[in-house]
Each structure stands twice: as C-alpha cells, then as structure tokens.
Amino acid sequence: MTTAAALTVDQAHARLHELTVIDVRAPGEYAAGHLPGAHNIPLDHLDTALPALRTAAGRGELLVVCASGARSAEACRRLAGHGIPASGLTGGTNAWREHGHTTHGDTGTRARWAMERQVRLAAGSLVLTGLLAGQRWGAARWLSAGVAGGLVFSALTDTCGMARILAKLPHNRPEATALDATLAALGG
C-alpha cells in the first residue's frame, strides 16, 4: 500500500503545473468552482476510474481535492489500497479560496449548491417535518431523533451517509459523456 502526505495549499499552488488534479466532489460542486485544470471524478465513481487513474499516476503525481479534505482523504486511502499513490490537498478547495487562489467554474450554468448545503437543507427539512408531524402523530418525532443521531455519528466519524445518498440524485451525478471524456483524458 502506497500513501503520500497531503500537500498544503502553498505547496500545491507552487506545483500545480506538474500535478494531475482529481476533484472527487459531486458534479454540481465541481461546476461551482474547482482548481485550475482539475478533472472531476466523483468519489462514488472512483472504482470505475481506477485504470485511468493508474495510468495518470504513472505519468506524474496525483493531487486529490474536495471541499474540505475529508472526501479526498478517503479517496487517497482507497487509491493507496489499489497501489495508486496520491496526495490530498489540506483543507480542500475551501482552503484554496481562503488563500486567495482562483478557481475555475462553469459560468454558463446556474450556480449549484455545495453538498454541505444540500445536506443542511435535507437534514433541517427532515427534523422540521418530524417535529411538525410529531404534533399530530407522536411517533413521527423519531424521524427528528434519527436525523440528529445521524448528524452526531457523521461528526464523530467524519463521514456523511446523507451526502452519499444525495450524491445519487440526478443533479449530483456526472453525465456519462463528461465522465467518459475525463477518463479518456486521464487514461490517454
């Protein structure tokens, strides 16, 4: 198993021209702003992309990014399990922007919500629904309790089951042609 240390924003910025950047966020998040030259391979499509990523890693170092660094760390662990070395970006695209570096995005598309914002909307809506329905049917409050428990578990494990579910929605899935083009670019 091969692992590489995470790069700081300054290290990544200085070496961006020599890195192959893989953004593992959902397509909507990627479209809202990504590192220059980044390729979008959502985390749930990582296994499909292994051959192309292995080829790309053979040509040079992979830098895996997400919003905060949690998903990219998981991606790096999974890649290492397949013998593909990759580094993560400490703090993700959020830290990249905080350091004043520009991101590229689709200017012709409507702004899409980041996964974190989608999770907050879904969790808040479910909690509110459980509380309101609980006024009439007491057992409905268990919905709110379940979401609260899920949020605590998510914080303790630094994972998010709700984000994994939301990533399967059509607006968060990559178009097959876009993913195929990305894999061809990386594998070629």
CSV table of C-alpha atoms in Angstrom, one decimal:
chain,number,residue,atom,x,y,z
A,1,MET,CA,0.0,0.0,0.0
A,2,THR,CA,1.4,3.4,-1.1
A,3,THR,CA,0.5,6.6,0.6
A,4,ALA,CA,1.6,10.1,0.1
A,5,ALA,CA,1.5,13.0,2.5
A,6,ALA,CA,-1.1,15.8,2.0
A,7,LEU,CA,0.1,18.9,0.3
A,8,THR,CA,-0.5,22.4,1.8
A,9,VAL,CA,-2.2,25.0,-0.4
A,10,ASP,CA,1.1,26.8,-0.9
A,11,GLN,CA,2.8,23.6,-1.9
A,12,ALA,CA,0.0,22.6,-4.3
A,13,HIS,CA,-0.1,26.1,-5.8
A,14,ALA,CA,3.6,26.1,-6.5
A,15,ARG,CA,3.5,22.7,-8.2
A,16,LEU,CA,0.1,22.9,-9.8
A,17,HIS,CA,1.6,22.8,-13.3
A,18,GLU,CA,3.1,19.4,-12.6
A,19,LEU,CA,0.2,17.8,-10.8
A,20,THR,CA,-2.8,15.9,-12.2
A,21,VAL,CA,-5.6,17.3,-10.1
A,22,ILE,CA,-8.6,15.0,-9.4
A,23,ASP,CA,-11.7,16.6,-7.8
A,24,VAL,CA,-13.8,14.0,-6.1
A,25,ARG,CA,-16.8,16.2,-5.3
A,26,ALA,CA,-20.2,15.9,-6.9
A,27,PRO,CA,-20.5,17.5,-10.4
A,28,GLY,CA,-22.6,20.4,-9.0
A,29,GLU,CA,-19.9,21.3,-6.5
A,30,TYR,CA,-17.2,20.9,-9.2
A,31,ALA,CA,-19.1,23.2,-11.5
A,32,ALA,CA,-19.4,25.9,-8.8
A,33,GLY,CA,-15.6,26.2,-8.7
A,34,HIS,CA,-12.6,23.9,-8.9
A,35,LEU,CA,-8.8,24.2,-9.1
A,36,PRO,CA,-7.5,25.1,-12.5
A,37,GLY,CA,-7.1,22.0,-14.7
A,38,ALA,CA,-8.9,19.7,-12.2
A,39,HIS,CA,-10.7,16.6,-13.5
A,40,ASN,CA,-14.0,15.7,-11.9
A,41,ILE,CA,-14.3,12.1,-10.8
A,42,PRO,CA,-16.9,11.9,-8.0
A,43,LEU,CA,-16.0,9.7,-5.1
A,44,ASP,CA,-18.7,7.2,-5.8
A,45,HIS,CA,-17.2,6.7,-9.3
A,46,LEU,CA,-13.6,6.2,-8.1
A,47,ASP,CA,-13.6,2.4,-8.6
A,48,THR,CA,-14.7,2.9,-12.3
A,49,ALA,CA,-11.8,5.3,-12.8
A,50,LEU,CA,-9.0,3.1,-11.3
A,51,PRO,CA,-7.5,2.1,-14.6
A,52,ALA,CA,-7.3,5.7,-15.9
A,53,LEU,CA,-6.0,7.0,-12.5
A,54,ARG,CA,-3.3,4.3,-12.5
A,55,THR,CA,-2.2,5.5,-16.0
A,56,ALA,CA,-2.3,9.1,-14.9
A,57,ALA,CA,-0.3,8.3,-11.7
A,58,GLY,CA,2.3,6.6,-13.9
A,59,ARG,CA,2.9,10.0,-15.7
A,60,GLY,CA,3.1,12.1,-12.6
A,61,GLU,CA,1.8,12.9,-9.1
A,62,LEU,CA,-2.0,12.9,-8.4
A,63,LEU,CA,-3.5,15.6,-6.2
A,64,VAL,CA,-6.9,14.7,-4.9
A,65,VAL,CA,-9.2,17.5,-3.8
A,66,CYS,CA,-12.6,18.0,-2.4
A,67,ALA,CA,-14.3,20.9,-0.4
A,68,SER,CA,-12.6,20.4,3.0
A,69,GLY,CA,-10.2,17.5,2.7
A,70,ALA,CA,-12.4,14.7,4.2
A,71,ARG,CA,-13.5,13.1,0.9
A,72,SER,CA,-10.1,13.5,-0.7
A,73,ALA,CA,-8.5,11.7,2.3
A,74,GLU,CA,-10.9,8.8,1.8
A,75,ALA,CA,-10.1,8.8,-1.9
A,76,CYS,CA,-6.4,8.7,-1.2
A,77,ARG,CA,-6.8,5.8,1.2
A,78,ARG,CA,-8.8,3.9,-1.4
A,79,LEU,CA,-6.3,4.6,-4.2
A,80,ALA,CA,-3.5,3.6,-1.9
A,81,GLY,CA,-5.3,0.3,-1.3
A,82,HIS,CA,-5.0,-0.3,-5.1
A,83,GLY,CA,-1.4,0.7,-5.2
A,84,ILE,CA,-2.0,4.1,-6.7
A,85,PRO,CA,-0.1,6.9,-4.9
A,86,ALA,CA,-2.0,10.2,-4.5
A,87,SER,CA,-1.7,13.3,-2.2
A,88,GLY,CA,-4.6,15.2,-0.8
A,89,LEU,CA,-5.0,19.0,-0.5
A,90,THR,CA,-5.0,20.0,3.1
A,91,GLY,CA,-8.2,22.0,3.7
A,92,GLY,CA,-9.5,21.3,0.1
A,93,THR,CA,-10.9,24.0,-2.2
A,94,ASN,CA,-12.2,25.9,0.8
A,95,ALA,CA,-8.6,26.5,1.9
A,96,TRP,CA,-7.5,27.1,-1.7
A,97,ARG,CA,-10.0,30.0,-1.9
A,98,GLU,CA,-9.2,31.3,1.6
A,99,HIS,CA,-5.5,31.7,0.4
A,100,GLY,CA,-6.8,33.9,-2.4
A,101,HIS,CA,-6.3,31.5,-5.2
A,102,THR,CA,-8.7,31.5,-8.1
A,103,THR,CA,-11.0,28.6,-9.1
A,104,HIS,CA,-12.5,27.8,-12.4
A,105,GLY,CA,-16.1,27.0,-12.9
A,106,ASP,CA,-18.9,26.8,-15.4
A,107,THR,CA,-20.0,30.4,-15.9
A,108,GLY,CA,-22.8,29.4,-18.3
A,109,THR,CA,-24.7,27.2,-15.8
A,110,ARG,CA,-26.8,28.1,-12.9
A,111,ALA,CA,-25.0,28.1,-9.6
A,112,ARG,CA,-25.3,24.7,-7.9
A,113,TRP,CA,-25.4,24.1,-4.2
A,114,ALA,CA,-22.4,22.6,-2.5
A,115,MET,CA,-23.0,19.1,-1.0
A,116,GLU,CA,-22.7,20.5,2.6
A,117,ARG,CA,-25.5,23.0,1.8
A,118,GLN,CA,-27.7,20.2,0.4
A,119,VAL,CA,-27.1,18.1,3.5
A,120,ARG,CA,-28.1,21.0,5.8
A,121,LEU,CA,-31.3,21.6,3.8
A,122,ALA,CA,-32.2,17.9,3.8
A,123,ALA,CA,-31.4,17.4,7.5
A,124,GLY,CA,-33.2,20.5,8.6
A,125,SER,CA,-36.2,19.7,6.5
A,126,LEU,CA,-36.4,16.2,7.9
A,127,VAL,CA,-36.0,17.4,11.5
A,128,LEU,CA,-38.7,20.1,11.0
A,129,THR,CA,-41.0,17.6,9.3
A,130,GLY,CA,-40.6,15.2,12.2
A,131,LEU,CA,-41.3,17.9,14.8
A,132,LEU,CA,-44.3,19.2,12.9
A,133,ALA,CA,-45.8,15.8,12.2
A,134,GLY,CA,-45.0,14.8,15.8
A,135,GLN,CA,-47.6,17.3,16.9
A,136,ARG,CA,-50.3,15.1,15.5
A,137,TRP,CA,-48.5,11.7,15.5
A,138,GLY,CA,-46.0,11.4,18.4
A,139,ALA,CA,-44.1,8.6,16.7
A,140,ALA,CA,-43.1,11.0,13.9
A,141,ARG,CA,-40.6,12.6,16.3
A,142,TRP,CA,-38.4,9.6,15.9
A,143,LEU,CA,-37.6,11.0,12.4
A,144,SER,CA,-36.0,14.0,14.0
A,145,ALA,CA,-34.2,11.8,16.6
A,146,GLY,CA,-32.9,9.6,13.8
A,147,VAL,CA,-31.5,12.6,11.8
A,148,ALA,CA,-30.0,14.0,15.0
A,149,GLY,CA,-28.3,10.7,15.7
A,150,GLY,CA,-27.1,10.5,12.1
A,151,LEU,CA,-25.6,14.0,12.4
A,152,VAL,CA,-23.7,13.1,15.6
A,153,PHE,CA,-22.4,9.9,14.1
A,154,SER,CA,-21.4,11.9,11.0
A,155,ALA,CA,-19.4,14.3,13.1
A,156,LEU,CA,-17.7,11.6,15.2
A,157,THR,CA,-16.7,9.5,12.2
A,158,ASP,CA,-16.1,12.4,9.7
A,159,THR,CA,-18.4,10.6,7.2
A,160,CYS,CA,-21.7,11.6,5.9
A,161,GLY,CA,-24.3,9.0,4.9
A,162,MET,CA,-26.8,11.7,3.8
A,163,ALA,CA,-24.2,13.1,1.4
A,164,ARG,CA,-23.7,9.7,-0.1
A,165,ILE,CA,-27.5,9.4,-0.6
A,166,LEU,CA,-27.8,12.9,-2.0
A,167,ALA,CA,-24.8,12.3,-4.4
A,168,LYS,CA,-27.0,9.7,-6.1
A,169,LEU,CA,-29.6,12.3,-7.1
A,170,PRO,CA,-29.6,13.2,-10.9
A,171,HIS,CA,-28.3,16.8,-10.4
A,172,ASN,CA,-25.3,15.5,-8.4
A,173,ARG,CA,-24.4,12.7,-10.9
A,174,PRO,CA,-21.9,13.2,-13.7
A,175,GLU,CA,-23.2,13.0,-17.2
A,176,ALA,CA,-21.9,9.7,-18.7
A,177,THR,CA,-20.3,11.6,-21.6
A,178,ALA,CA,-18.5,14.0,-19.2
A,179,LEU,CA,-17.1,11.2,-17.1
A,180,ASP,CA,-16.1,9.2,-20.1
A,181,ALA,CA,-14.3,12.2,-21.5
A,182,THR,CA,-12.5,12.7,-18.2
A,183,LEU,CA,-11.4,9.0,-18.0
A,184,ALA,CA,-10.2,9.2,-21.7
A,185,ALA,CA,-8.2,12.3,-20.9
A,186,LEU,CA,-6.6,10.7,-17.9
A,187,GLY,CA,-6.0,7.3,-19.4
A,188,GLY,CA,-4.7,8.6,-22.8
